PDB file of C-alpha atoms and ligand atoms in Angstrom:
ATOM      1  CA  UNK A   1       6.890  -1.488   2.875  1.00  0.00           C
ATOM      2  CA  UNK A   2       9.343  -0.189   0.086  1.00  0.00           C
ATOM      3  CA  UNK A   3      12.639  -2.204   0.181  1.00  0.00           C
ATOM      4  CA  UNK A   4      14.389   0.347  -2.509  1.00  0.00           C
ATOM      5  CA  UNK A   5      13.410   3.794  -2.251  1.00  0.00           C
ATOM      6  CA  UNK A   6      14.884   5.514  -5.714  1.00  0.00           C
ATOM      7  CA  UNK A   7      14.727   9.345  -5.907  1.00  0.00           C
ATOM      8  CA  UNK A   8      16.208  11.538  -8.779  1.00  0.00           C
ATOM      9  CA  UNK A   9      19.096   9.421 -10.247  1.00  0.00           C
ATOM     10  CA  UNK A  10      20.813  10.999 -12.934  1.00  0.00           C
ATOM     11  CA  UNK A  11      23.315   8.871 -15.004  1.00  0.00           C
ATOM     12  CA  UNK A  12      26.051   9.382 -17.735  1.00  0.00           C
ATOM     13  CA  UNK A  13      28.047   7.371 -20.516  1.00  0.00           C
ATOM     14  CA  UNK A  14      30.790  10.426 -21.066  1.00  0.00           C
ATOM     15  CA  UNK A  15      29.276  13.380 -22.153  1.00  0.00           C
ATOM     16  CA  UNK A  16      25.842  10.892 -23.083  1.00  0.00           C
ATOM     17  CA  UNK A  17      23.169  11.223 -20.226  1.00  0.00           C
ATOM     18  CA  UNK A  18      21.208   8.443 -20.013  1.00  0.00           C
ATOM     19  CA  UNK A  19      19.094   9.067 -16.601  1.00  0.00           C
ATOM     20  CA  UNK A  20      17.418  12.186 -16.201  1.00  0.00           C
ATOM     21  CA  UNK A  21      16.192  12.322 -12.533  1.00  0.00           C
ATOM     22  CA  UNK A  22      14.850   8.651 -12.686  1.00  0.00           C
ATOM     23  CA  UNK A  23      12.859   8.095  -9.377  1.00  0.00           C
ATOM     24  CA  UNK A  24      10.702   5.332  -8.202  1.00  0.00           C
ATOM     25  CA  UNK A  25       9.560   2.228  -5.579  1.00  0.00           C
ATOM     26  CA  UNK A  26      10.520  -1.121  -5.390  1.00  0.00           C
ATOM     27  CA  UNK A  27       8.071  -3.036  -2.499  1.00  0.00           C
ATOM     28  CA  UNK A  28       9.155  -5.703  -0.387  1.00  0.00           C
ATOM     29  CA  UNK A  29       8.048  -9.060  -1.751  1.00  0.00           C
ATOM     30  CA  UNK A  30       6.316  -7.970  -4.611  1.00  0.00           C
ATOM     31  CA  UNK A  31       7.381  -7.748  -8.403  1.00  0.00           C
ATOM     32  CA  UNK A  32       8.111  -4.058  -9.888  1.00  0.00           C
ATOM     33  CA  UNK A  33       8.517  -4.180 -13.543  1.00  0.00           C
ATOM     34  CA  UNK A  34      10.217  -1.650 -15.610  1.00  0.00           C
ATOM     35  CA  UNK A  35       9.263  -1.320 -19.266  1.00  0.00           C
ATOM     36  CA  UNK A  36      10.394   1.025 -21.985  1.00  0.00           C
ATOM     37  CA  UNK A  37      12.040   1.182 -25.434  1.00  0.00           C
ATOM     38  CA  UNK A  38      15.318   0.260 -26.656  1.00  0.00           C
ATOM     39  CA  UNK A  39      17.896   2.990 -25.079  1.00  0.00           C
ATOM     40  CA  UNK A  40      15.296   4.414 -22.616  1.00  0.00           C
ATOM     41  CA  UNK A  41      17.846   3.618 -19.847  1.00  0.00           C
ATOM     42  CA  UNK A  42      16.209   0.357 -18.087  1.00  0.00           C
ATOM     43  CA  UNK A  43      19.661  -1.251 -18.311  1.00  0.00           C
ATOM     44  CA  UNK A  44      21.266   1.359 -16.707  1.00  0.00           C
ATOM     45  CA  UNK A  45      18.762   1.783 -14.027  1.00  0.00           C
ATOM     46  CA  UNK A  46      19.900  -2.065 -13.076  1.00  0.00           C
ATOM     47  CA  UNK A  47      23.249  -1.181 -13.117  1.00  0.00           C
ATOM     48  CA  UNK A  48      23.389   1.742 -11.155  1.00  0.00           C
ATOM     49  CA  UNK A  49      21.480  -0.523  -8.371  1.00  0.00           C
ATOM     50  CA  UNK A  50      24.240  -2.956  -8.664  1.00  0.00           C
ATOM     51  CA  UNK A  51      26.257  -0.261  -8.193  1.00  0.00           C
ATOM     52  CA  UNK A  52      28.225  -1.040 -11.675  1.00  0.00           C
ATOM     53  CA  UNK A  53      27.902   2.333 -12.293  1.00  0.00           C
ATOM     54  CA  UNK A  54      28.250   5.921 -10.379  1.00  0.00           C
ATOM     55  CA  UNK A  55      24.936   8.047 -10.216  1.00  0.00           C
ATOM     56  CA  UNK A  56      23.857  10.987  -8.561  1.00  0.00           C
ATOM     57  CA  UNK A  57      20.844  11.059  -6.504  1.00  0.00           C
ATOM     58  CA  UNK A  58      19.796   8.780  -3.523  1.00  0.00           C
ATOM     59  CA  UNK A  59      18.932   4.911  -3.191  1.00  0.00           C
ATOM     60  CA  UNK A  60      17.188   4.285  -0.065  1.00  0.00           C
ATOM     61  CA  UNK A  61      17.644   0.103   0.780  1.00  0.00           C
ATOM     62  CA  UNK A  62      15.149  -0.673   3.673  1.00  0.00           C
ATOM     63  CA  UNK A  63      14.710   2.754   4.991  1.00  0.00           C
ATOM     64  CA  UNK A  64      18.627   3.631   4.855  1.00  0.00           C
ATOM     65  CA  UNK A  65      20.346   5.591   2.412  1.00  0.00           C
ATOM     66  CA  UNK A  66      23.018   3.692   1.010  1.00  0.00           C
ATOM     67  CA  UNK A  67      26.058   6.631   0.334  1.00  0.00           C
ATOM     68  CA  UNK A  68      28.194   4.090  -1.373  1.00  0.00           C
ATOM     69  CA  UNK A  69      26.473   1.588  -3.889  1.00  0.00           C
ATOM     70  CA  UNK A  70      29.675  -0.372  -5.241  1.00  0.00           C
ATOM     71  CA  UNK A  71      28.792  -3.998  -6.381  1.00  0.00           C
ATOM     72  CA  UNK A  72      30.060  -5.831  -3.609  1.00  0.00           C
ATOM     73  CA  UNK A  73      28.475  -3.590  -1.183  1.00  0.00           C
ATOM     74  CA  UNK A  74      25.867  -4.011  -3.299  1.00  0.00           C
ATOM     75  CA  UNK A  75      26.027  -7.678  -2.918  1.00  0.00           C
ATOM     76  CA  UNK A  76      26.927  -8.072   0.482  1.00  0.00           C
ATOM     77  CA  UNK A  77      23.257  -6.397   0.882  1.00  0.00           C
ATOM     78  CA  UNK A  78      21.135  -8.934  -0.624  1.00  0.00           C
ATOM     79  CA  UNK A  79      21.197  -7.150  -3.790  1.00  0.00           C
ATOM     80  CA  UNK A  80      21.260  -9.934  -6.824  1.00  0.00           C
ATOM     81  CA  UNK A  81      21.644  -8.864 -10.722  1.00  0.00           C
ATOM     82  CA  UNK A  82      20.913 -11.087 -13.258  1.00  0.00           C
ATOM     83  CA  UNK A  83      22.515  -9.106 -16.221  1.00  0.00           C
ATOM     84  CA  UNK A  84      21.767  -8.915 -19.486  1.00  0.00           C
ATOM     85  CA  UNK A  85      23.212 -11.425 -22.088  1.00  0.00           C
ATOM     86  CA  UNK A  86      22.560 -13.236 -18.820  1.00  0.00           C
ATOM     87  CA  UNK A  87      27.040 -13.600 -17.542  1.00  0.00           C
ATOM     88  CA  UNK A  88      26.979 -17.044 -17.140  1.00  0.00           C
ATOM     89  CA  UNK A  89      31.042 -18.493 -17.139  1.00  0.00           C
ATOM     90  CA  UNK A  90      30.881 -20.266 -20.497  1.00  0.00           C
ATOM     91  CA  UNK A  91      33.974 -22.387 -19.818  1.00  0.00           C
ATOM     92  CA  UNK A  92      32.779 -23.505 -16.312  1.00  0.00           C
ATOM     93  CA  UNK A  93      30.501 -26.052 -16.284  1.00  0.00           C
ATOM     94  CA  UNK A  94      26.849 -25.590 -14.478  1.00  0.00           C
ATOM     95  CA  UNK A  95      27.562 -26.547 -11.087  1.00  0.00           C
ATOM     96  CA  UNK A  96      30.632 -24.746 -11.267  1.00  0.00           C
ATOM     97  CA  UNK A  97      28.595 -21.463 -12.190  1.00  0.00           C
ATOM     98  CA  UNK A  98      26.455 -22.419  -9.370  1.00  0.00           C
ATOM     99  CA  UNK A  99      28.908 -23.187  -6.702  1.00  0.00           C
ATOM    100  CA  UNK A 100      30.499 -19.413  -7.962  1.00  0.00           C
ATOM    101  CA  UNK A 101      27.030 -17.728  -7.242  1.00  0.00           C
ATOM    102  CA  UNK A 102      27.203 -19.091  -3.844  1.00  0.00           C
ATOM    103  CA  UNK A 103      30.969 -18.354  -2.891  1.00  0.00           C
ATOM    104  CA  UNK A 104      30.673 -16.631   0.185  1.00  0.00           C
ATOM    105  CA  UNK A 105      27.889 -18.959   1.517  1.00  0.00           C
ATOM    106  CA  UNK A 106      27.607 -22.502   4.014  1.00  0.00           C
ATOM    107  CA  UNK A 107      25.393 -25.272   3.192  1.00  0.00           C
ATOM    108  CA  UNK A 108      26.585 -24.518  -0.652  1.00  0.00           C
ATOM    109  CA  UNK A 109      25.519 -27.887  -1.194  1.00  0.00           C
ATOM    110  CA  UNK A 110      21.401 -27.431   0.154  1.00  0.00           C
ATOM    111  CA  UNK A 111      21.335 -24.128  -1.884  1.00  0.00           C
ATOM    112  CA  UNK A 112      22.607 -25.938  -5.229  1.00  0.00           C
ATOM    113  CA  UNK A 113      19.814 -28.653  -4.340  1.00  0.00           C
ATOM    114  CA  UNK A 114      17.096 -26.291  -3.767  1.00  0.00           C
ATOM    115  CA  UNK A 115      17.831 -24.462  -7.045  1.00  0.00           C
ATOM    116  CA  UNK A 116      18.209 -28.131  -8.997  1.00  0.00           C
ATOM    117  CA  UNK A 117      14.227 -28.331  -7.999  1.00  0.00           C
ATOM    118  CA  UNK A 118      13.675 -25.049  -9.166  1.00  0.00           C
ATOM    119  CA  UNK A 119      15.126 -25.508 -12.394  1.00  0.00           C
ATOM    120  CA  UNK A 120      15.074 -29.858 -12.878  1.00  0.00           C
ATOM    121  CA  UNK A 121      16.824 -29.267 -16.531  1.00  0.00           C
ATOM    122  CA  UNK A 122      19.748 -27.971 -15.015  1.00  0.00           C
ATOM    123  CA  UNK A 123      20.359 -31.275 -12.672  1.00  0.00           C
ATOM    124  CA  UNK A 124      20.040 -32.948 -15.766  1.00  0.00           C
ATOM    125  CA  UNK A 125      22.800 -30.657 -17.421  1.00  0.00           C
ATOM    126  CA  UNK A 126      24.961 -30.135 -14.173  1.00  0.00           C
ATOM    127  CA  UNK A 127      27.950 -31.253 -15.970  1.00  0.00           C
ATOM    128  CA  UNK A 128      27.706 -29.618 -19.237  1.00  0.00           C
ATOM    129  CA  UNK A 129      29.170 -26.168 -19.745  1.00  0.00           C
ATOM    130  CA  UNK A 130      27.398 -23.102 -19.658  1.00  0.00           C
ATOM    131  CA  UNK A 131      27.985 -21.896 -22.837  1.00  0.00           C
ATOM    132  CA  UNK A 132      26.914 -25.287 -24.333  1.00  0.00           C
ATOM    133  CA  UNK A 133      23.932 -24.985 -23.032  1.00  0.00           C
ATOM    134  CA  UNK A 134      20.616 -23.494 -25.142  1.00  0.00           C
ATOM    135  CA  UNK A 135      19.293 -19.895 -24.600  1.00  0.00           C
ATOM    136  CA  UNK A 136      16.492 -20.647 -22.047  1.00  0.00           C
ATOM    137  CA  UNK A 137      18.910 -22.830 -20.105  1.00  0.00           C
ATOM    138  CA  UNK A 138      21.901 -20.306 -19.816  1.00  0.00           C
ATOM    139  CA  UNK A 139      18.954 -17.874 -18.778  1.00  0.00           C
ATOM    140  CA  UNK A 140      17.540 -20.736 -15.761  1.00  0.00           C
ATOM    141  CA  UNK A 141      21.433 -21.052 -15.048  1.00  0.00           C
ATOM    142  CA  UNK A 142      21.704 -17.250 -14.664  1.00  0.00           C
ATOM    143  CA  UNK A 143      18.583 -17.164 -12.284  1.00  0.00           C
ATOM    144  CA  UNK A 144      19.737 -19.927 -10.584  1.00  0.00           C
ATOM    145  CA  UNK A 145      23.267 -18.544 -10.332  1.00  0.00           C
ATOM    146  CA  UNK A 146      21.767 -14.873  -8.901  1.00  0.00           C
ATOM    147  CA  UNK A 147      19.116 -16.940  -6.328  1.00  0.00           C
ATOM    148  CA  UNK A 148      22.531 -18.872  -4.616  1.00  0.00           C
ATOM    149  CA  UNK A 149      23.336 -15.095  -2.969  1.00  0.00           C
ATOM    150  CA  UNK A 150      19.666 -15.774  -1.338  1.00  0.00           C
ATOM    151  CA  UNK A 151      18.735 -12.424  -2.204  1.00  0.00           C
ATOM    152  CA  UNK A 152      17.102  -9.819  -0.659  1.00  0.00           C
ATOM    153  CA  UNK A 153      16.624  -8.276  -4.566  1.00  0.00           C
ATOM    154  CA  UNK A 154      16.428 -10.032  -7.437  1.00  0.00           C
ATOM    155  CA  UNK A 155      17.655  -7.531 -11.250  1.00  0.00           C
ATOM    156  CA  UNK A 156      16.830  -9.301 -14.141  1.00  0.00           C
ATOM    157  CA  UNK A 157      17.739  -7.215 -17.336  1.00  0.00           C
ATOM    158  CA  UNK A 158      15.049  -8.897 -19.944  1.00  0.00           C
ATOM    159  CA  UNK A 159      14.714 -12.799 -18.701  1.00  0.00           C
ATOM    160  CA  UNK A 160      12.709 -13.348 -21.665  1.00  0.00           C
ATOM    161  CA  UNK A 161      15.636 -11.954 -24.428  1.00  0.00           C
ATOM    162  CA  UNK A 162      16.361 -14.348 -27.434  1.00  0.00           C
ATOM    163  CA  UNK A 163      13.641 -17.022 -25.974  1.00  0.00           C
ATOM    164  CA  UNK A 164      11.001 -18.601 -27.624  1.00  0.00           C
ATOM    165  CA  UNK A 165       7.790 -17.800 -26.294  1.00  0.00           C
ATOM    166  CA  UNK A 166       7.364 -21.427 -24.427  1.00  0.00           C
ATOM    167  CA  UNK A 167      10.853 -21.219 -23.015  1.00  0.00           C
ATOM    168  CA  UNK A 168       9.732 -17.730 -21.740  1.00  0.00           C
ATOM    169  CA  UNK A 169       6.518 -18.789 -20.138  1.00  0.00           C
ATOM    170  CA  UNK A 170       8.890 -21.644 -18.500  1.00  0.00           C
ATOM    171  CA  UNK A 171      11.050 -19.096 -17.007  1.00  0.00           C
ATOM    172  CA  UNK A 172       8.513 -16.927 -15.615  1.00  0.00           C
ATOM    173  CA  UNK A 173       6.602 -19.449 -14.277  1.00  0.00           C
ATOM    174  CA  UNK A 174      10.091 -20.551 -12.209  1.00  0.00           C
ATOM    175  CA  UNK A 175       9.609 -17.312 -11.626  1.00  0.00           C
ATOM    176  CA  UNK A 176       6.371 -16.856 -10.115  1.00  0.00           C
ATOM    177  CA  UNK A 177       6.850 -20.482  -7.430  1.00  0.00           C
ATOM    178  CA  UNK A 178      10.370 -19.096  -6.621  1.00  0.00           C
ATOM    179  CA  UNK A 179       8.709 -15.474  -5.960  1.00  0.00           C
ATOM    180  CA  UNK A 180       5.587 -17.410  -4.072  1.00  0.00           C
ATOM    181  CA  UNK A 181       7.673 -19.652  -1.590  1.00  0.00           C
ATOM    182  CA  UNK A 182      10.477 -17.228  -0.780  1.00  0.00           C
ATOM    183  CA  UNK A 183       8.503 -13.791  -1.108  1.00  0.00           C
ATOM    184  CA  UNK A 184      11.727 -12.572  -3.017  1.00  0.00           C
ATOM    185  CA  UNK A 185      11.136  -8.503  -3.933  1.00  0.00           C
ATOM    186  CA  UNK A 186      12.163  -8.906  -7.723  1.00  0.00           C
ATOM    187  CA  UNK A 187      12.760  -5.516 -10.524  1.00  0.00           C
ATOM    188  CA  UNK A 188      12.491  -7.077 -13.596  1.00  0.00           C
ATOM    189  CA  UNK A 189      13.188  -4.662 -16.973  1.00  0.00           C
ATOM    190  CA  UNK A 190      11.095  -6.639 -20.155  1.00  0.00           C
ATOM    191  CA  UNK A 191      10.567  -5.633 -23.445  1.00  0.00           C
ATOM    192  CA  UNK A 192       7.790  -8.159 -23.643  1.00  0.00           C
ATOM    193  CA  UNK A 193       5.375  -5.876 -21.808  1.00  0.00           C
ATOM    194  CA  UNK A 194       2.779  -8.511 -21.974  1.00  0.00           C
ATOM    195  CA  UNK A 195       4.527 -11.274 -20.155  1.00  0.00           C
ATOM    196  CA  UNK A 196       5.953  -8.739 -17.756  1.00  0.00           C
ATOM    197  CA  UNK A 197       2.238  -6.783 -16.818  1.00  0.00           C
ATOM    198  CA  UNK A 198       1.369 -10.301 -15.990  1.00  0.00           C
ATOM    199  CA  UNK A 199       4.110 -11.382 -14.027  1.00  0.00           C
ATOM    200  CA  UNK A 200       3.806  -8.140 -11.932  1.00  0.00           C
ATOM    201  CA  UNK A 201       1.870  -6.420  -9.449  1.00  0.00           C
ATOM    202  CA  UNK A 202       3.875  -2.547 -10.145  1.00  0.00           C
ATOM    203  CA  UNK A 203       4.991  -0.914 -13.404  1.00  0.00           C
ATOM    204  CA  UNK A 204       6.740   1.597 -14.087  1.00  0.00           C
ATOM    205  CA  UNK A 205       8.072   3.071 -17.878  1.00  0.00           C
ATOM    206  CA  UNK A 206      10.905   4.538 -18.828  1.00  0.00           C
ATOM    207  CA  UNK A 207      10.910   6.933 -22.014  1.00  0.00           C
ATOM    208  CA  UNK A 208      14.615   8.440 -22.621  1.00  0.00           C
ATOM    209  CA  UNK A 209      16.137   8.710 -19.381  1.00  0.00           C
ATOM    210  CA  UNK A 210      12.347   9.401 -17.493  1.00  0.00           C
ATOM    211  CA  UNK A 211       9.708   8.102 -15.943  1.00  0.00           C
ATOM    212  CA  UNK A 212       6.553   8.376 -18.069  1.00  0.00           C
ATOM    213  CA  UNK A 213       4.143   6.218 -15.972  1.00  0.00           C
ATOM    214  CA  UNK A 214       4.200   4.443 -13.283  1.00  0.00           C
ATOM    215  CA  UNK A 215       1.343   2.406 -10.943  1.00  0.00           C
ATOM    216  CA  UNK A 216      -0.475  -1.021 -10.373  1.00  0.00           C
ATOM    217  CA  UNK A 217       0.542  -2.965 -13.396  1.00  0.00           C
ATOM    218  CA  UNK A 218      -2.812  -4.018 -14.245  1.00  0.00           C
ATOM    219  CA  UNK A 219      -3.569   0.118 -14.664  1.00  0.00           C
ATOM    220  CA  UNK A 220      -0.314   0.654 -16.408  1.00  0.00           C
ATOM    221  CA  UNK A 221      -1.844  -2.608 -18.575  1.00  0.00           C
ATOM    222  CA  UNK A 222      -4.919  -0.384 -19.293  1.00  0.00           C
ATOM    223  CA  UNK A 223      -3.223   2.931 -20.304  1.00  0.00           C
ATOM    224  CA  UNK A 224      -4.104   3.554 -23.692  1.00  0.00           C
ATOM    225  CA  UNK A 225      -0.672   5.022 -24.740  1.00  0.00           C
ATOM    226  CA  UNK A 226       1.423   1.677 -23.284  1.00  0.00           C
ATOM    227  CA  UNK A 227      -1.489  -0.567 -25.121  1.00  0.00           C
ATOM    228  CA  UNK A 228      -0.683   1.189 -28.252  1.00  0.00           C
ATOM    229  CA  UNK A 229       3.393   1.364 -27.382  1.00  0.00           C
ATOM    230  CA  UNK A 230       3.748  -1.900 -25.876  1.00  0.00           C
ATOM    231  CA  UNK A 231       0.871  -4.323 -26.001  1.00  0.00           C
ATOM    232  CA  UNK A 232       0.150  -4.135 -30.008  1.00  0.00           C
ATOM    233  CA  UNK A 233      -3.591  -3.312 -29.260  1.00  0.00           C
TER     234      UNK A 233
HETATM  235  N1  LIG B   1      28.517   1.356 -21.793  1.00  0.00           N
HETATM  236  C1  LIG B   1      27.941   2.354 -22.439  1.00  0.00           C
HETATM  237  N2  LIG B   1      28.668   3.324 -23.016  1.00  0.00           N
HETATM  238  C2  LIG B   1      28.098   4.369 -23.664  1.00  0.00           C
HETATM  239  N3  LIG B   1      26.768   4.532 -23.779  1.00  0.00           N
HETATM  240  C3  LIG B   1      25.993   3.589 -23.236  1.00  0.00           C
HETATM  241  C4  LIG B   1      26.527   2.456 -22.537  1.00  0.00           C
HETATM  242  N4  LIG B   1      25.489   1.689 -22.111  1.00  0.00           N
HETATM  243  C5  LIG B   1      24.388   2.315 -22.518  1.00  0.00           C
HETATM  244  N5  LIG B   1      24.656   3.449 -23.187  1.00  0.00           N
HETATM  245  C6  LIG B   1      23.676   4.390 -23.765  1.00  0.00           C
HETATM  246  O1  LIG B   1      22.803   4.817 -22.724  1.00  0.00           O
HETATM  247  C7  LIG B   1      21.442   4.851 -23.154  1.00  0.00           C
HETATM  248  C8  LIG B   1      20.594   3.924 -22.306  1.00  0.00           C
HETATM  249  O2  LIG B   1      21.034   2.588 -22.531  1.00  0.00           O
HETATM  250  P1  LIG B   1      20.454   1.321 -21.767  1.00  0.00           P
HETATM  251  O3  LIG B   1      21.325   0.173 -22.128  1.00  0.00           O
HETATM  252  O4  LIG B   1      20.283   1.643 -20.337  1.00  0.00           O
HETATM  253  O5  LIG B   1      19.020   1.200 -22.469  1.00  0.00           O
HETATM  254  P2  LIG B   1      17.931   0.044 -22.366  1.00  0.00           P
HETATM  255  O6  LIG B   1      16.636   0.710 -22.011  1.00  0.00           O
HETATM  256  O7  LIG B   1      18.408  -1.034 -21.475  1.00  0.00           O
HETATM  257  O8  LIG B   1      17.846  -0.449 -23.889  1.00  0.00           O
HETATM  258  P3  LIG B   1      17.609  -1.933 -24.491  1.00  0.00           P
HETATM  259  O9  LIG B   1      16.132  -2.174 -24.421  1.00  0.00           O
HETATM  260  O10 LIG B   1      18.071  -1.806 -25.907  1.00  0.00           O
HETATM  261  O11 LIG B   1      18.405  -2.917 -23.690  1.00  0.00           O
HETATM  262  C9  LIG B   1      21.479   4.473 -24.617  1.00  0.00           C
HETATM  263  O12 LIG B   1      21.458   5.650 -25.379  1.00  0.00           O
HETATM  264  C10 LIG B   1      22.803   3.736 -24.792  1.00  0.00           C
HETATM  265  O13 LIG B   1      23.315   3.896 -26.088  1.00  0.00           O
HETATM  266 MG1  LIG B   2      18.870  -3.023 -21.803  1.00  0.00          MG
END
């Protein structure tokens, strides 16, 4: 079943146009990643989901079509971004962040728990402030953050950014028993194709503003033209 059906968005930066009739499928409970050079539009296909940003063209959410995407209607459907540069509050201190992310829900105090065993290095930080905290933590913390909406969708705009490649394979494989327990239907945009073909079971790539390819990730894995792009083989 497709959760997010996304046909023919167009998007624009003043006269710039950054999405030229972007369409695609995001299935429930599985993991759709979205791959692509720098400027191809990846970021701005996350935003205009999160409805940061106004688009033409239609987003279908569970069979509807949603005519107004603002943020918290966004939101208020399950729809969870995990932005790039990650947004934690730097002068709020984890749990603060945490409690934030979870503002409009009960049993705040469960949810925090439940991501503490997800992420054990942020119970051990819990009072430390966010913008103390190293690159792959601030990253967990801005998972963790996103997950306390109990998402329908999970955005992340390039989880593996500025990490070293063990802090990377620590995220993703939060990741992957987070995605196993709660079936949670994640879009994740990587420049590390490799980590991200292997993380997911759909691809799709975005070359200035369009879809180039799309399909089963291990087939976009095989194309010759992504191995050669993205895969330095
Ligand atoms: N706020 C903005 N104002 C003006 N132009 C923008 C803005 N954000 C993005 N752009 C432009 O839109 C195009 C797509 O940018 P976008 O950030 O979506 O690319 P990206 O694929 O996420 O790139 P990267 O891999 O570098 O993060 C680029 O040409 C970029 O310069
Ligand atoms: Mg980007």
């Amino acid at each position: 079943m497709s959760r997010l059906v996304v046909s023919d968005l167009h998007a624009s930066y003043g006269r710039l146009r950054a999405l030229h009739g972007v369409s695609f499928t995001v299935d429930a409970g599985k993991v759709t990643a979205l791959l692509g050079p720098n400027g191809a539009g990846k970021t701005t296909v996350l935003r205009a989901l999160c409805g940061s940003i106004s688009t033409s063209g239609t987003v279908e959410f569970d069979g509807s079509v949603l005519t107004r995407r603002s943020p918290s209607a966004m939101a208020r459907l399950g729809v969870a971004h995990v932005p790039e540069g990650r947004g934690t509050f730097a002068d709020f201190t984890v749990l603060e962040n945490l409690r934030l992310g979870g503002y409009c829900r009960d049993r705040l105090d469960e949810d925090i728990e439940q991501q503490f065993t997800w992420f054990p290095r942020l119970r051990e930080r819990s009072r430390q402030l966010a913008g103390s905290l190293s690159g792959g933590e601030q990253q967990m913390l801005a998972i963790a953050r996103a997950l306390m909406l109990r998402p329908k969708v999970l955005l992340l705009d390039e989880p593996s950014q500025g990490l070293a490649p063990t802090i990377t394979a620590a995220v993703y494989e939060i990741l992957r028993s987070i995605q196993d327990s709660l079936g949670t239907t994640m879009l994740v945009v990587e420049q590390n194709a490799k980590v991200a073909l292997r993380f997911a079971d759909e691809a799709f790539v975005l070359e200035t503003g369009r879809v180039v390819l799309s399909g089963p990730a291990a087939e976009v894995a095989g194309d010759v033209s992504v191995q050669r792009s993205y895969l330095g083989t």
